Coordinates of C-alpha atoms in Angstrom, one line a residue:
X7 CA 16.3 -14.0 8.5
X8 CA 13.2 -13.4 6.4
X9 CA 13.3 -10.4 4.0
X10 CA 11.0 -7.5 4.5
X11 CA 8.6 -6.9 1.6
X12 CA 8.2 -3.4 0.2
X13 CA 5.4 -2.8 -2.3
X14 CA 6.0 0.4 -4.2
X15 CA 3.1 2.3 -5.7
X16 CA 2.8 5.4 -7.9
X17 CA 6.0 7.4 -7.5
X18 CA 8.0 4.5 -6.2
X19 CA 8.7 2.0 -9.0
X20 CA 12.2 1.3 -7.7
X21 CA 14.0 1.6 -4.4
X22 CA 17.1 3.7 -4.8
X23 CA 18.5 2.7 -1.4
X24 CA 18.6 -1.0 -2.3
X25 CA 22.2 -2.3 -2.5
X26 CA 23.4 -5.6 -4.1
X27 CA 20.3 -6.0 -6.2
X28 CA 19.2 -9.1 -8.1
X29 CA 15.8 -9.8 -9.5
X30 CA 13.5 -12.8 -10.0
X31 CA 10.1 -13.2 -11.6
X32 CA 8.3 -15.5 -9.2
X33 CA 5.7 -17.8 -10.7
X34 CA 2.4 -18.2 -8.8
X35 CA -0.8 -20.2 -9.1
X36 CA -2.6 -16.9 -9.9
X37 CA -0.5 -15.8 -12.8
X38 CA 2.4 -13.4 -13.1
X39 CA 3.0 -10.7 -10.5
X40 CA 3.2 -7.0 -11.6
X41 CA 7.0 -7.2 -11.8
X42 CA 10.0 -9.2 -10.8
X43 CA 11.0 -9.2 -7.1
X44 CA 14.1 -7.1 -6.6
X45 CA 16.1 -8.4 -3.7
X46 CA 18.8 -6.5 -1.9
X47 CA 19.9 -4.8 1.3
X48 CA 18.8 -1.6 3.0
X49 CA 20.6 -0.6 6.2
X50 CA 21.8 -4.2 6.6
X51 CA 18.3 -5.6 6.3
X52 CA 17.3 -8.0 3.5
X53 CA 14.5 -6.6 1.4
X54 CA 12.3 -7.8 -1.4
X55 CA 10.8 -5.0 -3.4
X56 CA 7.9 -5.3 -5.8
X57 CA 6.5 -2.5 -8.0
X58 CA 2.7 -2.8 -7.7
X59 CA 2.0 -1.1 -11.1
X60 CA 4.9 -2.8 -12.9
X61 CA 8.2 -1.4 -14.0
X62 CA 7.8 0.8 -15.9
X63 CA 4.5 2.1 -14.3
X64 CA 1.9 0.6 -16.7
X65 CA -0.7 -1.5 -14.8
X66 CA -3.8 0.5 -13.7
X67 CA -5.1 -0.2 -10.1
X68 CA -8.1 -2.2 -11.1
X69 CA -5.9 -4.5 -13.2
X70 CA -3.2 -5.2 -10.7
X71 CA -2.9 -8.9 -10.0
X72 CA -3.0 -8.5 -6.2
X73 CA -3.2 -12.2 -5.5
X74 CA -0.1 -13.0 -7.6
X75 CA 1.8 -10.1 -6.0
X76 CA 1.1 -11.2 -2.4
X77 CA 1.7 -14.9 -3.2
X78 CA 5.0 -14.1 -4.8
X79 CA 6.2 -12.2 -1.7
X80 CA 5.0 -14.9 0.6
X81 CA 6.8 -17.6 -1.6
X82 CA 10.0 -15.5 -1.3
X83 CA 9.9 -15.8 2.5
X84 CA 8.5 -12.4 3.2
X85 CA 6.5 -12.3 6.5
X86 CA 6.2 -8.5 7.0
X87 CA 5.2 -6.0 4.3
X88 CA 5.3 -2.2 4.1
X89 CA 3.1 -1.0 1.3
X90 CA 3.7 2.5 -0.1
X91 CA 0.9 4.3 -1.8
X92 CA 0.0 7.7 -3.3
X93 CA -3.3 9.1 -2.2
X94 CA -5.6 12.1 -2.3
X95 CA -6.1 14.1 0.8
X96 CA -9.7 14.5 2.0
X97 CA -9.8 16.0 5.4
X98 CA -8.1 19.1 6.9
X99 CA -4.4 18.5 7.4
X100 CA -4.1 15.9 4.6
X101 CA -2.2 18.3 2.5
X102 CA 0.2 17.8 -0.5
X103 CA 3.2 15.8 0.5
X104 CA 1.9 14.7 3.9
X105 CA 2.9 11.2 5.1
X106 CA 0.1 9.1 6.6
X107 CA 0.3 5.7 8.4
X108 CA -3.3 4.6 8.1
X109 CA -5.0 2.4 10.7
X110 CA -8.3 1.7 9.0
X111 CA -9.7 1.1 5.5
X112 CA -13.1 1.2 3.8
X113 CA -13.4 -0.9 0.6
X114 CA -15.4 0.7 -2.3
X115 CA -13.8 -1.5 -5.0
X116 CA -15.7 -4.1 -7.0
X117 CA -15.0 -6.9 -9.4
X118 CA -11.4 -7.5 -8.2
X119 CA -10.1 -11.0 -7.4
X120 CA -10.1 -10.4 -3.6
X121 CA -9.5 -13.7 -1.8
X122 CA -7.5 -16.9 -1.9
X123 CA -10.4 -18.8 -0.3
X124 CA -12.9 -19.5 -3.1
X125 CA -12.1 -22.8 -4.8
X126 CA -11.5 -26.4 -3.6
X127 CA -12.3 -25.6 0.0
X128 CA -13.1 -28.2 2.6
X129 CA -14.8 -25.4 4.7
X130 CA -15.6 -21.7 4.3
X131 CA -12.8 -19.5 5.7
X132 CA -13.3 -16.1 7.3
X133 CA -10.4 -14.0 8.6
X134 CA -10.6 -11.3 11.3
X135 CA -10.1 -7.9 9.7
X136 CA -10.9 -5.7 12.7
X137 CA -7.5 -4.0 12.4
X138 CA -6.5 -4.2 8.7
X139 CA -3.0 -2.9 9.3
X140 CA -0.8 -4.8 11.8
X141 CA -0.6 -2.7 14.9
X142 CA 3.0 -3.8 15.9
X143 CA 4.3 -2.9 12.4
X144 CA 2.5 0.4 12.5
X145 CA 4.0 1.3 15.8
X146 CA 7.5 0.8 14.4
X147 CA 6.8 3.0 11.5
X148 CA 5.3 5.7 13.7
X149 CA 8.4 5.6 16.0
X150 CA 10.7 5.9 13.1
X151 CA 8.7 8.8 11.7
X152 CA 8.9 10.6 15.0
X153 CA 12.7 10.1 15.2
X154 CA 13.0 11.7 11.8
X155 CA 10.6 14.5 12.6
X156 CA 8.5 13.8 9.6
X157 CA 5.2 15.0 11.2
X158 CA 3.4 11.9 9.8
X159 CA -0.3 11.5 10.5
X160 CA -0.3 8.5 12.8
X161 CA -3.9 7.4 12.1
X162 CA -6.3 7.7 9.2
X163 CA -9.0 5.8 7.3
X164 CA -8.1 5.0 3.7
X165 CA -11.0 4.9 1.2
X166 CA -10.1 2.3 -1.5
X167 CA -11.9 3.3 -4.7
X168 CA -12.0 1.4 -8.0
X169 CA -10.2 3.8 -10.4
X170 CA -8.5 4.4 -12.7
X171 CA -10.5 7.6 -12.9
X172 CA -10.3 10.1 -10.0
X173 CA -13.4 10.7 -7.9
X174 CA -16.0 13.4 -8.4
X175 CA -16.4 16.1 -5.7
X176 CA -19.7 14.6 -4.6
X177 CA -18.1 11.2 -4.2
X178 CA -15.3 12.7 -2.0
X179 CA -18.0 14.4 0.1
X180 CA -19.5 11.0 0.6
X181 CA -16.2 9.5 1.6
X182 CA -15.7 12.2 4.2
X183 CA -19.2 11.6 5.6
X184 CA -18.2 7.9 5.8
X185 CA -15.2 8.9 8.0
X186 CA -12.4 8.6 5.4
X187 CA -9.3 10.8 5.6
X188 CA -7.5 9.8 2.4
X189 CA -8.5 8.2 -0.8
X190 CA -6.5 5.8 -3.0
X191 CA -7.1 2.8 -5.3
X192 CA -4.8 0.0 -4.2
X193 CA -5.3 -0.7 -0.4
X194 CA -7.9 -3.4 -1.2
X195 CA -7.8 -6.2 -1.7
X196 CA -4.0 -6.0 -1.0
X197 CA -4.4 -5.7 2.8
X198 CA -7.0 -8.4 3.0
X199 CA -4.9 -10.8 0.9
X200 CA -2.0 -10.2 3.2
X201 CA -4.2 -11.1 6.2
X202 CA -5.3 -14.3 4.5
X203 CA -1.6 -15.3 4.1
X204 CA -1.0 -14.4 7.8
X205 CA 1.5 -11.7 6.8
X206 CA 2.1 -8.6 8.8
X207 CA 1.1 -5.6 6.7
X208 CA 1.2 -1.8 7.2
X209 CA 1.0 1.1 4.8
X210 CA 2.9 4.4 4.3
X211 CA 0.8 6.8 2.2
X212 CA 1.8 10.1 0.7
X213 CA -0.8 12.7 -0.2
X214 CA -0.1 13.4 -3.9
X215 CA -3.0 16.0 -4.2
X216 CA -6.0 17.3 -2.4
X217 CA -9.0 15.2 -3.4
X218 CA -11.7 16.5 -5.8
X219 CA -13.6 19.5 -4.4
X220 CA -10.7 20.2 -2.0
X221 CA -8.1 21.4 -4.5
X222 CA -7.7 24.7 -6.3
X223 CA -8.2 24.0 -10.0
X224 CA -7.9 20.8 -12.0
X225 CA -6.1 17.8 -10.6
X226 CA -3.4 16.9 -13.2
X227 CA -0.8 14.2 -13.4
X228 CA 2.0 16.7 -13.7
X229 CA 1.0 18.3 -10.4
X230 CA 0.7 14.9 -8.8
X231 CA 4.1 13.8 -10.0
X232 CA 5.8 17.0 -8.9
X233 CA 4.3 16.5 -5.4
X234 CA 5.4 12.9 -5.2
X235 CA 9.1 13.7 -5.8
X236 CA 9.4 15.3 -2.4
X237 CA 6.9 13.0 -0.7
X238 CA 8.6 9.8 -1.8
X239 CA 12.0 11.2 -0.7
X240 CA 10.4 11.3 2.8
X241 CA 9.2 7.8 2.4
X242 CA 12.8 6.7 1.4
X243 CA 14.2 8.3 4.6
X244 CA 11.5 6.6 6.7
X245 CA 12.3 3.2 5.2
X246 CA 16.1 3.7 5.7
X247 CA 15.4 4.4 9.4
X248 CA 12.8 1.7 10.1
X249 CA 14.1 -1.3 8.1
X250 CA 17.2 -2.0 10.2
X251 CA 15.0 -2.0 13.3
X252 CA 12.6 -4.6 12.1

């Protein structure tokens, strides 16, 4: 049985529920991934965990080697990925600690290596990206969240910005006008690369803070980290519930 891939973001550099762990740094044609793959079992299900920003957390979002990360998971036999991310909440209801299972993404990033299809091609390759997050995998996450009573937002559009700085209030106003509900820095090109490798991919996002212009006072890392403690505990419970069912 193929392992389920878990990509951990800010606030989730290790998976505490993972039993029988061993790790391996998987070489790729695109360089080294952010960290070694940590393999183990959660609820009887084989899992391969990768810390997106490294372990310890040290790689900023615009410097993550997304191609190497996705290639390493694919080479390890992963065919389904749950990507965890910390985000800012833009619209009403996207409050601190809220869990979101997004269904759409808008890419505002630039200058990132964003495709596997650019060299030594016999023909140009285009992939369908109408639904960037795999509907079947999203449905399983939503069902598990309902069983746990997590009150997760079951849809939402993720604005992927460049970082590492946070956005200005005017930029967040624009994102809201564009139809975005949450803002983060890592959804792209990660989701598109997963699609190019024909991997099922879904995201679980946690609101770490209200976005610029929506929060009271300055947005600080201390405040974000405090919020993520409780938020990632909810994510851990969600993973424990959904993984055995996949």
